[in-house]
Coordinates of C-alpha atoms and ligand atoms in Angstrom, one line a residue:
Chain A
M1 CA 4.8 -35.1 -43.7
D2 CA 3.9 -35.0 -39.7
N3 CA 1.4 -32.8 -38.9
N4 CA 2.6 -31.3 -35.6
I5 CA 1.8 -27.5 -34.8
A6 CA 4.8 -27.1 -32.8
Q7 CA 7.4 -25.9 -35.6
P8 CA 11.1 -24.9 -35.1
P9 CA 11.3 -21.1 -35.2
T10 CA 12.0 -19.7 -39.4
R11 CA 14.4 -18.3 -40.6
L12 CA 12.7 -14.8 -40.9
Q13 CA 11.7 -15.3 -37.3
Q14 CA 15.4 -15.7 -36.3
T15 CA 16.5 -12.8 -38.3
Y16 CA 13.5 -10.3 -36.4
D17 CA 14.9 -11.5 -33.2
V18 CA 18.3 -10.9 -34.1
I19 CA 18.0 -8.0 -35.5
F20 CA 15.4 -6.7 -32.7
R21 CA 18.3 -7.6 -29.9
G22 CA 20.7 -5.6 -32.0
V23 CA 18.4 -2.2 -32.2
C24 CA 17.6 -2.7 -28.2
R25 CA 22.0 -3.3 -27.5
S26 CA 22.7 -0.5 -29.9
S27 CA 19.6 2.0 -28.3
A28 CA 21.3 1.6 -24.8
V29 CA 24.9 2.0 -25.7
L30 CA 24.4 5.2 -27.5
T31 CA 22.1 6.4 -24.3
A32 CA 25.3 5.8 -22.2
L33 CA 27.7 7.0 -24.5
L34 CA 25.4 10.3 -25.1
V35 CA 25.9 10.7 -21.3
A36 CA 29.3 10.2 -21.5
F37 CA 30.0 12.8 -24.6
I38 CA 28.1 15.4 -22.5
V39 CA 30.1 14.9 -19.5
I40 CA 33.5 14.7 -21.1
K41 CA 32.5 17.7 -23.6
I42 CA 31.6 19.9 -19.9
T43 CA 34.6 18.9 -18.8
V44 CA 36.8 19.6 -21.6
A45 CA 35.0 23.2 -21.5
A46 CA 35.7 23.5 -17.7
M47 CA 39.1 22.8 -17.7
P48 CA 40.7 26.7 -18.1
A49 CA 38.3 27.6 -15.2
M50 CA 39.2 24.2 -13.2
R51 CA 42.8 25.3 -13.9
Q52 CA 42.7 29.0 -12.4
Y53 CA 40.3 28.5 -9.6
G54 CA 40.2 25.2 -8.4
V55 CA 38.7 24.2 -5.5
N56 CA 38.1 28.2 -4.2
F57 CA 35.5 27.9 -6.6
V58 CA 33.4 25.8 -4.9
T59 CA 34.4 27.3 -1.2
T60 CA 34.2 31.4 -2.2
T61 CA 31.0 33.5 -2.4
T62 CA 32.0 36.4 -5.0
W63 CA 30.6 36.6 -8.3
D64 CA 32.1 39.2 -9.9
P65 CA 32.7 39.4 -13.8
L66 CA 34.7 42.7 -13.6
T67 CA 37.4 41.5 -11.3
R68 CA 37.1 37.8 -12.8
N69 CA 36.5 36.6 -9.5
F70 CA 34.4 33.6 -9.3
G71 CA 32.9 31.4 -6.6
I72 CA 29.5 29.7 -6.1
L73 CA 29.4 29.0 -2.5
P74 CA 26.1 30.5 -2.3
E75 CA 24.4 29.1 -5.2
I76 CA 25.2 25.5 -4.5
W77 CA 24.1 26.6 -0.8
G78 CA 20.4 27.9 -2.1
T79 CA 20.9 25.0 -4.8
L80 CA 20.2 22.0 -1.8
F81 CA 18.5 24.7 0.5
T82 CA 15.7 25.3 -2.0
S83 CA 15.5 21.5 -3.3
F84 CA 15.6 20.3 0.4
L85 CA 12.7 22.2 1.4
A86 CA 10.7 21.6 -1.3
L87 CA 11.3 17.9 -1.1
I88 CA 9.7 17.9 2.5
V89 CA 6.8 20.1 1.9
G90 CA 6.2 17.9 -2.0
T91 CA 7.0 14.8 -0.4
F92 CA 4.5 15.4 2.8
F93 CA 1.4 16.4 0.3
G94 CA 2.5 14.2 -2.4
V95 CA 2.1 11.5 -0.2
A96 CA -0.8 12.2 1.3
A97 CA -2.2 12.5 -1.7
A98 CA -0.8 9.4 -3.0
I99 CA -2.4 7.5 0.0
F100 CA -5.7 9.7 -0.7
L101 CA -5.8 8.3 -4.1
S102 CA -4.8 4.5 -4.0
E103 CA -6.8 3.8 -0.9
G104 CA -9.8 4.7 -2.2
L105 CA -10.8 7.4 0.3
L106 CA -12.4 9.6 -1.7
G107 CA -14.8 7.2 -3.5
Q108 CA -15.8 5.5 -0.1
F109 CA -17.1 8.8 1.1
I110 CA -19.1 9.6 -2.0
F111 CA -20.6 6.2 -1.3
A112 CA -21.4 7.0 1.9
V113 CA -23.1 10.1 0.8
L114 CA -25.2 8.3 -1.9
K115 CA -26.0 5.6 0.5
A116 CA -27.2 8.1 2.6
V117 CA -29.4 9.7 0.0
K118 CA -30.4 5.5 -1.0
M119 CA -29.1 6.1 -4.6
E120 CA -25.9 3.5 -4.4
T121 CA -27.4 1.0 -6.9
N122 CA -28.3 3.8 -9.1
P123 CA -26.4 2.8 -12.9
F124 CA -25.1 6.2 -13.4
L125 CA -24.3 7.6 -9.6
S126 CA -22.9 4.0 -8.6
Q127 CA -19.8 4.7 -11.1
L128 CA -19.5 8.3 -9.7
P129 CA -17.0 7.2 -6.6
D130 CA -14.2 6.0 -9.5
R131 CA -14.9 8.4 -12.2
L132 CA -14.3 11.1 -9.9
E133 CA -10.9 9.6 -8.4
G134 CA -9.8 9.0 -12.0
I135 CA -10.5 12.7 -12.7
I136 CA -8.3 13.9 -9.6
K137 CA -5.3 11.8 -10.5
N138 CA -5.2 13.2 -14.0
L139 CA -5.7 16.6 -12.5
I140 CA -2.4 16.2 -10.3
E141 CA -0.5 14.5 -13.4
L142 CA -1.5 17.6 -15.5
L143 CA 0.1 19.7 -13.0
A144 CA 3.3 18.2 -14.4
A145 CA 2.4 19.8 -17.9
I146 CA 2.0 22.9 -17.0
P147 CA 5.2 25.1 -18.4
S148 CA 8.0 25.9 -16.1
V149 CA 7.6 29.5 -17.3
V150 CA 3.9 29.7 -16.0
Y151 CA 4.4 28.4 -12.6
G152 CA 7.0 31.5 -12.6
L153 CA 4.9 33.8 -13.8
W154 CA 2.2 32.7 -11.3
G155 CA 4.5 33.3 -8.2
I156 CA 5.4 36.5 -9.2
F157 CA 2.1 37.7 -10.0
I158 CA 0.1 35.8 -7.7
L159 CA 2.0 34.3 -4.8
I160 CA 4.5 36.5 -3.8
P161 CA 1.6 39.3 -3.0
M162 CA -0.5 36.7 -1.5
I163 CA 2.2 35.5 1.1
R164 CA 4.2 38.9 1.6
P165 CA 2.1 39.9 4.1
A166 CA 2.0 37.0 5.9
C167 CA 5.7 36.8 5.9
N168 CA 6.4 40.3 6.6
W169 CA 4.9 40.1 10.1
L170 CA 6.6 36.3 10.7
C171 CA 9.7 38.2 10.5
A172 CA 8.1 41.1 12.4
K173 CA 6.9 38.9 15.5
L174 CA 9.1 35.8 15.3
G175 CA 12.2 37.6 13.8
W176 CA 14.7 35.6 15.7
V177 CA 14.0 32.9 14.8
V178 CA 16.5 32.2 11.6
F179 CA 14.3 31.1 9.4
F180 CA 12.1 34.7 9.6
G181 CA 14.7 36.4 9.8
T182 CA 14.3 39.0 7.1
P183 CA 11.1 40.4 5.5
L184 CA 10.2 39.3 2.2
S185 CA 10.6 42.0 -0.3
G186 CA 9.5 40.2 -3.4
P187 CA 11.5 37.2 -4.6
G188 CA 13.2 34.9 -2.4
V189 CA 13.5 31.2 -0.9
L190 CA 9.8 30.9 0.0
P191 CA 8.3 31.6 -3.2
A192 CA 10.9 29.2 -5.0
V193 CA 10.2 26.5 -2.5
I194 CA 6.4 26.6 -2.8
V195 CA 6.6 26.4 -6.6
L196 CA 9.4 24.3 -6.8
S197 CA 7.2 21.8 -4.4
I198 CA 4.0 22.3 -6.6
M199 CA 6.3 21.3 -9.4
I200 CA 7.4 17.9 -7.8
L201 CA 4.4 17.0 -6.4
P202 CA 3.3 14.8 -9.6
T203 CA 5.9 12.9 -9.9
I204 CA 5.8 11.9 -6.1
T205 CA 1.9 11.4 -5.9
A206 CA 2.0 9.2 -9.4
I207 CA 5.4 7.2 -8.4
S208 CA 3.7 6.6 -4.9
R209 CA 0.0 5.7 -5.6
D210 CA 1.2 2.8 -8.2
A211 CA 3.8 2.0 -5.2
L212 CA 0.8 1.9 -2.9
V213 CA -1.5 0.2 -5.4
A214 CA 0.9 -2.5 -5.9
V215 CA 1.3 -3.5 -1.8
P216 CA -0.6 -6.6 -2.1
P217 CA -4.6 -6.7 -1.3
K218 CA -3.9 -9.6 1.0
L219 CA -1.8 -7.7 3.4
R220 CA -4.8 -5.2 3.7
M221 CA -6.7 -7.9 4.7
A222 CA -4.5 -9.3 7.0
A223 CA -4.7 -6.1 8.4
Y224 CA -7.7 -5.4 8.5
G225 CA -9.0 -9.3 10.1
M226 CA -6.8 -8.3 12.8
G227 CA -8.7 -5.2 13.7
A228 CA -6.6 -3.0 12.4
T229 CA -7.9 0.6 11.8
R230 CA -7.6 2.0 8.4
W231 CA -4.9 4.3 9.5
E232 CA -3.1 1.6 11.6
T233 CA -3.4 -0.4 8.5
I234 CA -2.0 2.5 6.0
L235 CA 0.7 3.3 8.5
A236 CA 1.7 0.5 9.9
V237 CA 1.5 -2.5 6.9
I238 CA 1.2 -0.6 3.8
L239 CA 3.4 2.6 3.8
P240 CA 6.4 0.0 5.0
V241 CA 6.0 -2.2 2.0
A242 CA 5.5 0.9 -0.6
T243 CA 8.4 2.6 0.9
R244 CA 10.7 1.8 -2.1
G245 CA 8.7 3.1 -4.5
I246 CA 7.8 6.0 -2.2
A247 CA 11.7 6.6 -1.7
G248 CA 12.1 6.2 -5.9
A249 CA 9.8 8.8 -6.4
V250 CA 11.4 11.3 -4.1
I251 CA 14.9 10.6 -5.5
L252 CA 13.4 11.4 -9.0
A253 CA 11.7 14.7 -7.7
F254 CA 15.3 15.7 -5.9
G255 CA 16.6 15.3 -9.3
R256 CA 13.9 17.6 -11.1
A257 CA 14.3 20.4 -8.3
L258 CA 18.1 20.4 -8.5
G259 CA 18.0 21.2 -12.2
E260 CA 14.5 23.4 -12.3
T261 CA 16.0 26.8 -13.7
M262 CA 13.4 29.0 -14.9
A263 CA 10.7 29.2 -12.5
L264 CA 13.3 29.4 -10.2
A265 CA 15.4 32.4 -12.0
M266 CA 12.0 34.5 -11.8
L267 CA 11.5 33.5 -7.8
V268 CA 14.2 32.6 -5.5
G269 CA 15.9 36.6 -6.2
N270 CA 19.4 35.5 -7.9
A271 CA 21.3 37.0 -5.0
N272 CA 24.4 36.3 -3.9
K273 CA 23.4 35.0 -0.4
I274 CA 24.3 32.6 2.1
S275 CA 21.1 32.7 4.5
L276 CA 18.9 30.7 6.5
S277 CA 15.7 32.9 6.2
L278 CA 12.8 31.7 4.3
F279 CA 12.3 35.5 3.0
S280 CA 16.1 36.0 1.8
P281 CA 16.8 36.1 -1.5
A282 CA 18.9 33.3 -3.3
N283 CA 20.2 32.1 -6.2
T284 CA 20.6 28.1 -7.8
L285 CA 23.3 27.2 -9.7
A286 CA 20.7 26.4 -12.8
S287 CA 19.5 29.8 -12.5
L288 CA 22.6 31.3 -12.4
L289 CA 23.5 29.4 -15.4
A290 CA 20.6 30.9 -17.2
N291 CA 21.4 34.1 -16.1
N292 CA 24.9 34.4 -17.2
F293 CA 24.7 33.0 -20.5
P294 CA 23.2 35.6 -22.3
E295 CA 25.9 37.7 -22.0
A296 CA 28.9 35.7 -21.2
G297 CA 32.9 36.3 -22.8
P298 CA 34.7 33.0 -24.0
Q299 CA 36.4 33.2 -20.7
E300 CA 33.3 33.4 -18.6
V301 CA 31.8 30.2 -20.6
S302 CA 34.3 28.2 -18.8
V303 CA 33.8 29.4 -15.6
L304 CA 29.9 28.1 -15.9
M305 CA 30.9 25.0 -17.6
Y306 CA 32.4 24.4 -14.5
A307 CA 29.9 25.3 -12.5
S308 CA 27.2 23.1 -14.7
L309 CA 30.0 20.4 -13.9
V310 CA 29.3 20.7 -10.4
L311 CA 25.7 20.8 -10.3
L312 CA 25.7 17.8 -12.3
A313 CA 28.0 16.2 -9.7
I314 CA 25.4 17.2 -7.0
T315 CA 22.9 15.5 -9.4
L316 CA 24.7 12.5 -9.3
V317 CA 25.9 12.4 -5.6
V318 CA 22.3 12.9 -4.7
N319 CA 21.5 10.0 -7.0
I320 CA 24.1 7.8 -5.4
I321 CA 23.0 8.3 -2.1
G322 CA 19.7 7.5 -2.6
A323 CA 20.1 4.6 -4.7
W324 CA 21.9 3.2 -1.5
M325 CA 19.3 4.5 0.7
L326 CA 16.9 2.3 -1.5
Q327 CA 19.5 -0.8 -1.0
K328 CA 19.3 -1.0 2.4
A329 CA 15.5 0.1 3.0
V330 CA 15.1 -3.3 1.0
G331 CA 17.4 -5.1 3.8
V332 CA 14.9 -3.5 6.8
G333 CA 11.9 -4.1 4.6
G334 CA 12.8 -8.0 3.7
G335 CA 12.7 -8.7 0.8
R336 CA 9.8 -8.2 -2.1
Chain B
M1 CA -36.2 -17.3 8.4
D2 CA -37.0 -18.0 11.6
C3 CA -33.5 -18.1 13.6
D4 CA -34.9 -18.5 17.1
G5 CA -35.8 -21.6 19.5
Q6 CA -32.8 -23.7 18.5
N7 CA -30.0 -21.6 19.9
G8 CA -28.4 -23.8 23.0
K9 CA -26.5 -21.9 25.5
D10 CA -23.0 -23.1 23.9
V11 CA -23.4 -20.9 20.6
V12 CA -21.1 -18.8 20.7
I13 CA -21.8 -17.2 17.0
D14 CA -25.3 -16.6 15.9
C15 CA -25.2 -16.3 12.1
C16 CA -28.3 -16.1 10.6
I17 CA -28.5 -14.5 6.8
N18 CA -31.6 -13.5 5.3
D19 CA -30.0 -11.6 2.5
L20 CA -26.8 -10.7 1.5
H21 CA -25.9 -8.4 -1.6
Y22 CA -22.8 -7.3 -3.4
G23 CA -23.9 -4.4 -5.0
S24 CA -27.3 -5.3 -6.9
F25 CA -26.1 -8.8 -6.7
K26 CA -27.7 -10.8 -4.2
A27 CA -24.8 -13.3 -3.0
V28 CA -26.6 -15.2 -0.2
R29 CA -29.9 -15.9 1.4
D30 CA -31.3 -18.1 4.0
T31 CA -28.2 -19.1 5.9
H32 CA -28.6 -19.9 9.3
I33 CA -25.8 -21.6 10.7
P34 CA -25.0 -21.6 14.9
I35 CA -21.5 -22.1 15.7
K36 CA -20.9 -23.9 19.2
K37 CA -18.4 -23.1 21.2
Q38 CA -15.1 -25.1 21.4
K39 CA -16.2 -26.9 18.5
I40 CA -15.0 -27.0 14.8
T41 CA -17.3 -25.9 12.1
A42 CA -17.1 -26.5 8.6
F43 CA -18.6 -24.8 5.7
I44 CA -18.6 -26.9 2.1
G45 CA -20.2 -26.6 -1.2
P46 CA -19.0 -25.9 -4.7
S47 CA -17.2 -22.7 -5.9
G48 CA -18.7 -19.6 -5.8
C49 CA -22.0 -20.7 -3.7
G50 CA -20.9 -18.1 -1.2
K51 CA -18.9 -20.0 1.6
S52 CA -16.3 -17.2 2.0
T53 CA -19.0 -14.9 2.1
V54 CA -20.4 -16.0 4.9
L55 CA -17.7 -16.7 6.7
R56 CA -16.6 -13.0 6.2
C57 CA -20.0 -12.2 7.7
L58 CA -19.0 -13.7 10.9
N59 CA -16.4 -10.9 11.7
R60 CA -17.8 -8.3 9.3
M61 CA -14.7 -8.6 6.6
N62 CA -17.5 -7.9 4.2
D63 CA -17.9 -4.1 5.1
I64 CA -14.5 -3.6 3.2
V65 CA -16.6 -4.3 0.2
R66 CA -17.8 -1.3 -1.3
G67 CA -22.0 -2.1 -2.1
F68 CA -22.1 -4.9 0.4
R69 CA -26.0 -5.0 2.5
F70 CA -26.5 -7.5 4.7
S71 CA -29.9 -8.3 6.4
G72 CA -30.0 -10.7 9.5
H73 CA -28.3 -10.7 12.3
V74 CA -25.2 -12.4 13.8
H75 CA -25.4 -12.5 17.3
F76 CA -21.8 -12.6 19.2
G77 CA -21.8 -12.8 22.8
G78 CA -25.6 -11.8 23.1
R79 CA -25.3 -8.6 21.0
D80 CA -25.6 -8.3 16.8
I81 CA -22.2 -7.6 15.5
Y82 CA -24.8 -5.5 12.7
H83 CA -26.4 -3.3 15.2
P84 CA -25.3 0.6 14.1
S85 CA -23.8 1.1 17.9
I86 CA -20.9 -1.6 16.9
D87 CA -18.1 -1.3 15.5
A88 CA -16.9 -3.5 13.0
V89 CA -13.2 -2.9 14.1
A90 CA -13.8 -4.1 17.4
V91 CA -15.5 -7.3 16.4
R92 CA -12.7 -7.9 14.2
R93 CA -10.7 -8.2 17.3
H94 CA -12.4 -10.5 19.4
I95 CA -13.2 -13.2 15.9
G96 CA -9.6 -13.7 14.3
M97 CA -9.3 -14.5 10.5
V98 CA -6.8 -16.8 9.0
F99 CA -6.7 -16.2 5.2
Q100 CA -6.2 -19.0 1.8
Q101 CA -3.2 -17.4 1.2
P102 CA -0.6 -16.7 3.9
N103 CA -0.5 -13.4 4.0
P104 CA 2.5 -12.3 7.1
F105 CA 3.4 -8.4 6.8
A106 CA 6.7 -8.0 5.6
M107 CA 8.5 -7.3 8.9
S108 CA 9.9 -10.0 11.2
I109 CA 8.7 -12.5 13.2
Y110 CA 8.2 -11.6 16.5
N111 CA 6.6 -8.4 14.9
N112 CA 3.9 -10.4 13.2
V113 CA 2.8 -11.7 16.0
A114 CA 2.8 -8.7 17.9
F115 CA 0.9 -6.9 15.9
G116 CA -2.2 -7.7 17.4
L117 CA -0.8 -7.4 20.5
R118 CA 0.0 -3.3 20.0
L119 CA -2.6 -3.2 18.2
N120 CA -5.0 -3.4 21.8
R121 CA -2.1 -2.1 23.5
Y122 CA -1.4 -5.1 25.3
K123 CA -0.3 -4.2 29.1
G124 CA 1.5 -7.2 30.3
S125 CA 4.8 -9.1 28.3
V126 CA 4.5 -9.1 24.3
A127 CA 7.5 -11.4 24.3
E128 CA 5.6 -13.9 26.7
K129 CA 2.2 -14.0 24.5
V130 CA 4.4 -14.1 21.1
E131 CA 6.2 -17.3 22.3
E132 CA 2.9 -18.6 23.7
A133 CA 1.6 -18.2 20.6
L134 CA 4.1 -19.3 18.5
K135 CA 4.0 -22.5 20.7
R136 CA 0.8 -22.9 20.0
A137 CA 0.9 -22.7 16.5
A138 CA 3.4 -25.3 16.4
L139 CA 6.0 -23.6 15.1
W140 CA 8.3 -22.2 18.1
N141 CA 10.5 -24.9 17.4
E142 CA 11.5 -24.1 14.1
V143 CA 11.3 -20.4 14.8
S144 CA 12.9 -19.6 17.8
D145 CA 16.1 -19.0 17.1
K146 CA 15.7 -16.6 14.0
L147 CA 12.3 -14.0 15.6
Q148 CA 13.9 -11.1 14.0
K149 CA 13.9 -12.4 10.8
S150 CA 11.1 -11.1 8.1
G151 CA 7.8 -13.4 8.2
L152 CA 8.3 -13.7 4.4
S153 CA 11.2 -15.7 4.8
L154 CA 9.3 -18.7 6.1
S155 CA 8.1 -21.5 3.4
G156 CA 4.0 -21.4 3.0
G157 CA 3.5 -24.1 5.7
Q158 CA 5.8 -22.1 8.0
Q159 CA 3.9 -18.6 7.0
Q160 CA 0.2 -20.1 7.4
R161 CA 1.3 -21.3 10.8
L162 CA 2.8 -17.9 11.4
C163 CA -0.5 -16.3 10.3
I164 CA -2.2 -18.5 12.9
A165 CA 0.1 -17.3 15.6
R166 CA -0.7 -14.0 14.8
A167 CA -4.5 -14.5 15.1
I168 CA -4.6 -16.5 18.1
A169 CA -2.0 -13.9 19.8
T170 CA -4.3 -11.9 21.3
D171 CA -6.9 -14.9 22.6
P172 CA -9.6 -14.1 20.4
K173 CA -13.2 -15.8 21.1
V174 CA -13.9 -17.5 17.8
L175 CA -11.2 -18.2 14.8
L176 CA -12.2 -17.8 10.9
M177 CA -10.2 -20.1 8.8
D178 CA -10.8 -19.8 4.8
E179 CA -9.6 -22.6 2.9
P180 CA -6.1 -22.2 5.4
C181 CA -4.7 -25.2 3.7
S182 CA -5.5 -25.0 -0.1
A183 CA -2.1 -23.4 -0.7
L184 CA -0.2 -26.2 1.2
D185 CA 1.7 -29.6 0.9
P186 CA 0.1 -32.4 2.4
I187 CA 2.5 -32.5 5.3
S188 CA 1.6 -28.7 6.3
T189 CA -1.9 -30.1 5.8
R190 CA -1.6 -32.6 8.2
K191 CA 0.1 -30.1 10.7
I192 CA -2.2 -27.6 10.3
E193 CA -5.3 -29.9 10.9
E194 CA -3.8 -30.9 14.0
L195 CA -3.2 -27.9 15.4
M196 CA -6.7 -27.0 14.6
L197 CA -7.8 -30.0 16.8
E198 CA -5.4 -28.7 19.6
L199 CA -6.8 -24.8 19.7
K200 CA -10.0 -26.6 19.6
T201 CA -9.7 -26.8 23.8
H202 CA -9.3 -23.2 23.7
Y203 CA -11.1 -21.4 20.7
T204 CA -14.2 -21.8 18.5
I205 CA -13.3 -22.7 14.9
A206 CA -15.0 -22.0 11.5
I207 CA -13.6 -23.2 8.5
V208 CA -14.2 -22.8 4.8
T209 CA -12.7 -25.9 3.3
H210 CA -13.3 -27.6 -0.5
N211 CA -11.5 -30.8 0.7
L212 CA -14.2 -32.9 2.2
Q213 CA -11.8 -35.5 3.6
Q214 CA -10.8 -32.6 5.6
A215 CA -14.2 -31.4 6.6
Q216 CA -14.6 -35.1 7.8
R217 CA -11.5 -35.3 9.7
V218 CA -11.6 -32.3 12.0
A219 CA -15.2 -30.7 11.7
D220 CA -17.5 -31.6 14.5
E221 CA -20.4 -30.2 12.8
T222 CA -20.8 -29.5 8.7
G223 CA -22.8 -26.8 7.0
F224 CA -23.6 -27.4 3.2
L225 CA -23.7 -24.4 0.9
Y226 CA -25.3 -25.1 -3.0
V227 CA -26.1 -22.0 -5.5
D228 CA -29.7 -21.8 -6.1
T229 CA -29.9 -20.3 -10.1
S230 CA -33.8 -20.7 -9.9
E231 CA -34.5 -16.8 -10.1
G232 CA -31.6 -16.0 -12.7
G233 CA -29.3 -15.2 -10.3
R234 CA -26.4 -17.4 -8.8
T235 CA -27.2 -17.0 -5.0
G236 CA -25.9 -19.1 -2.2
Y237 CA -28.0 -20.7 0.6
L238 CA -27.6 -23.4 3.6
V239 CA -29.0 -26.6 2.3
E240 CA -28.2 -28.6 5.2
F241 CA -26.5 -28.4 8.7
G242 CA -25.9 -30.9 11.4
D243 CA -23.3 -33.4 13.1
S244 CA -20.5 -34.3 10.5
K245 CA -21.2 -37.5 10.7
Q246 CA -24.8 -37.4 10.0
I247 CA -23.8 -34.6 7.1
F248 CA -21.4 -37.1 5.5
E249 CA -22.7 -40.5 6.0
D250 CA -26.5 -39.9 6.2
P251 CA -27.4 -36.7 4.3
Q252 CA -30.8 -35.7 4.0
Q253 CA -30.7 -33.5 1.1
Q254 CA -30.7 -34.6 -2.7
H255 CA -28.0 -31.7 -3.1
T256 CA -26.3 -33.1 0.2
K257 CA -26.3 -36.4 -1.6
D258 CA -25.0 -35.5 -5.2
Y259 CA -22.3 -33.4 -3.6
I260 CA -20.8 -35.6 -0.9
G261 CA -21.4 -38.7 -3.2
G262 CA -19.8 -37.3 -6.0
A263 CA -16.7 -36.8 -3.6
F264 CA -16.7 -40.3 -2.0
S265 CA -18.4 -42.9 -4.6
Ligands
ATP1 N1 -16.1 -8.5 -3.1 C1 -17.1 -9.3 -3.9 N2 -17.3 -8.1 -4.5 C2 -18.6 -8.8 -5.8 N3 -19.0 -10.0 -5.5 C3 -18.6 -10.9 -4.9 C4 -17.1 -10.4 -4.2 N4 -17.0 -11.6 -3.6 C5 -17.6 -12.8 -3.6 N5 -18.6 -11.7 -4.5 C6 -19.4 -12.7 -5.2 O1 -20.3 -13.5 -4.5 C7 -20.5 -15.0 -4.5 C8 -19.9 -16.1 -3.4 O2 -18.3 -15.8 -3.5 P1 -17.1 -16.3 -2.5 O3 -16.4 -15.8 -2.3 O4 -18.1 -16.3 -1.4 O5 -18.1 -18.0 -2.9 P2 -17.1 -19.2 -2.4 O6 -18.1 -20.5 -1.8 O7 -16.0 -19.1 -1.7 O8 -16.3 -19.9 -3.4 P3 -14.7 -20.4 -3.7 O9 -15.1 -22.0 -2.9 O10 -14.3 -20.5 -4.8 O11 -14.1 -19.6 -2.8 C9 -19.9 -15.2 -6.0 O12 -20.6 -15.3 -7.5 C10 -18.7 -14.3 -6.2 O13 -18.7 -13.9 -7.5
MG2 MG1 -13.8 -18.9 -1.0

């Protein structure tokens, strides 16, 4: 008997290893198959409509089940327009919140207050900055847990009445600006965009915060050591390193915005219009689908399947462009 | 602690720490180190005795640490840098720092060196200054043909020299170096030591090192810090300060003798 501690793996351990690898691999394969299955099924169901309407489907603007004219250009426009605007707003506030949380700005402020009243070494109060930061982070993440329909109701009963006077004033005074071209009569692009940006905020904030926290502290130290102010450090050194993570967050959020259904169906106005005005009602692909499925006849189902295929394609293209841009960002950032 | 009296004209930074706390932890006490112009001053001592802490006091890098408190003074250019009217950021623009880990920014070599110049809104030719700094840091020959490459693409030793170039590009009066060679191989270490001796003709340098031979090779003056555990804490303090030759060959204090003896016998 040799009394080495190191022993070769037993039969059992080897079997575990094989089983574990098998489970992981088949889960991965299954997921891929599932995606393929969904795409194929939708394509097959969309086939009749594709044959009948062809490219006209995405280039024409009428949607009339009675005359059997179907075109989804306004919905494509509405989907991209609302998502894009929501993304701008959501990214701005989301990244700002992420900086606020990752840089300990709140903690520093509270600490300064505590110091002013000479309580900073109090064992309970000195925990306060970190605790409060944790609470705010959780609150923002909680935004993701609010059901879509609740956002929709909030938008209809609270947001729209709240912003309407201001919107109509803008339209009356600055109506020549295309974005304010029409009055807000109820649901419309702006309420949809506001709610959508709130819905994507937690995604952007959470992922951007992780990216910012992951920036090596030694870079921060280097910047402070050079005599950079806090903002110079954040803008010139920390944000560029975190670009990749932030861009990932934005793409994920864009995907979510493109597909968001319930809240938009309630808020966007479901009008077949292409307009740059923020106050005009519009429509999106997802809410078109949601609104039309309940009373769709067998033929119409095919048309709706075609529309969902288009939505899928848009999401896919956005993701590919995003991945490509990420790769570019890596090239510029110089690795890491 | 009495810090007056012994400061000649050639003292650039007169550091006098009475107490230094991180939160309720007392990290350093009674440490008086005068740093002389165009000399290299080394801080040595066992791990955790507060060498880095003292060094970071000299350009107010500790201010970033939440809970940092300081009593004493650090005179620089005739003024106390801890005076409420003085901006910590401005202090750091005059007193540069090089860290233990090479930490170039994730940008091109050129932009790394130009970073400080841009911060200070330098009016002259940035390109000239960048070249000058890289030459002084003995890096120019190795990178002159790839200035637009990322600073992270360099080797560890090159990165550290890039960080030195970045720190000296703005002509700081004083350069603080916290174990600048501990992540480097002997050849890079030699290069940086030669560089320090070279830089001494322009700058004043304070360096923390664990390498006693290095302190002996480069430092004009050496301070030995030790940990005092008598009050139950772990408080660092200055045991002995003087000419490097004297500290290493004829230490006066028993702690110094033990520490240096352990390394050289
Ligand atoms: N940011 C900080 N917050 C709280 N305590 C700290 C901080 N930095 C250092 N300390 C404490 O202060 C004491 C001195 O630390 P310092 O880093 O100055 O030691 P050092 O002499 O540089 O050690 P080493 O040689 O290992 O680098 C240590 O007890 C350490 O735990
Ligand atoms: Mg240290």
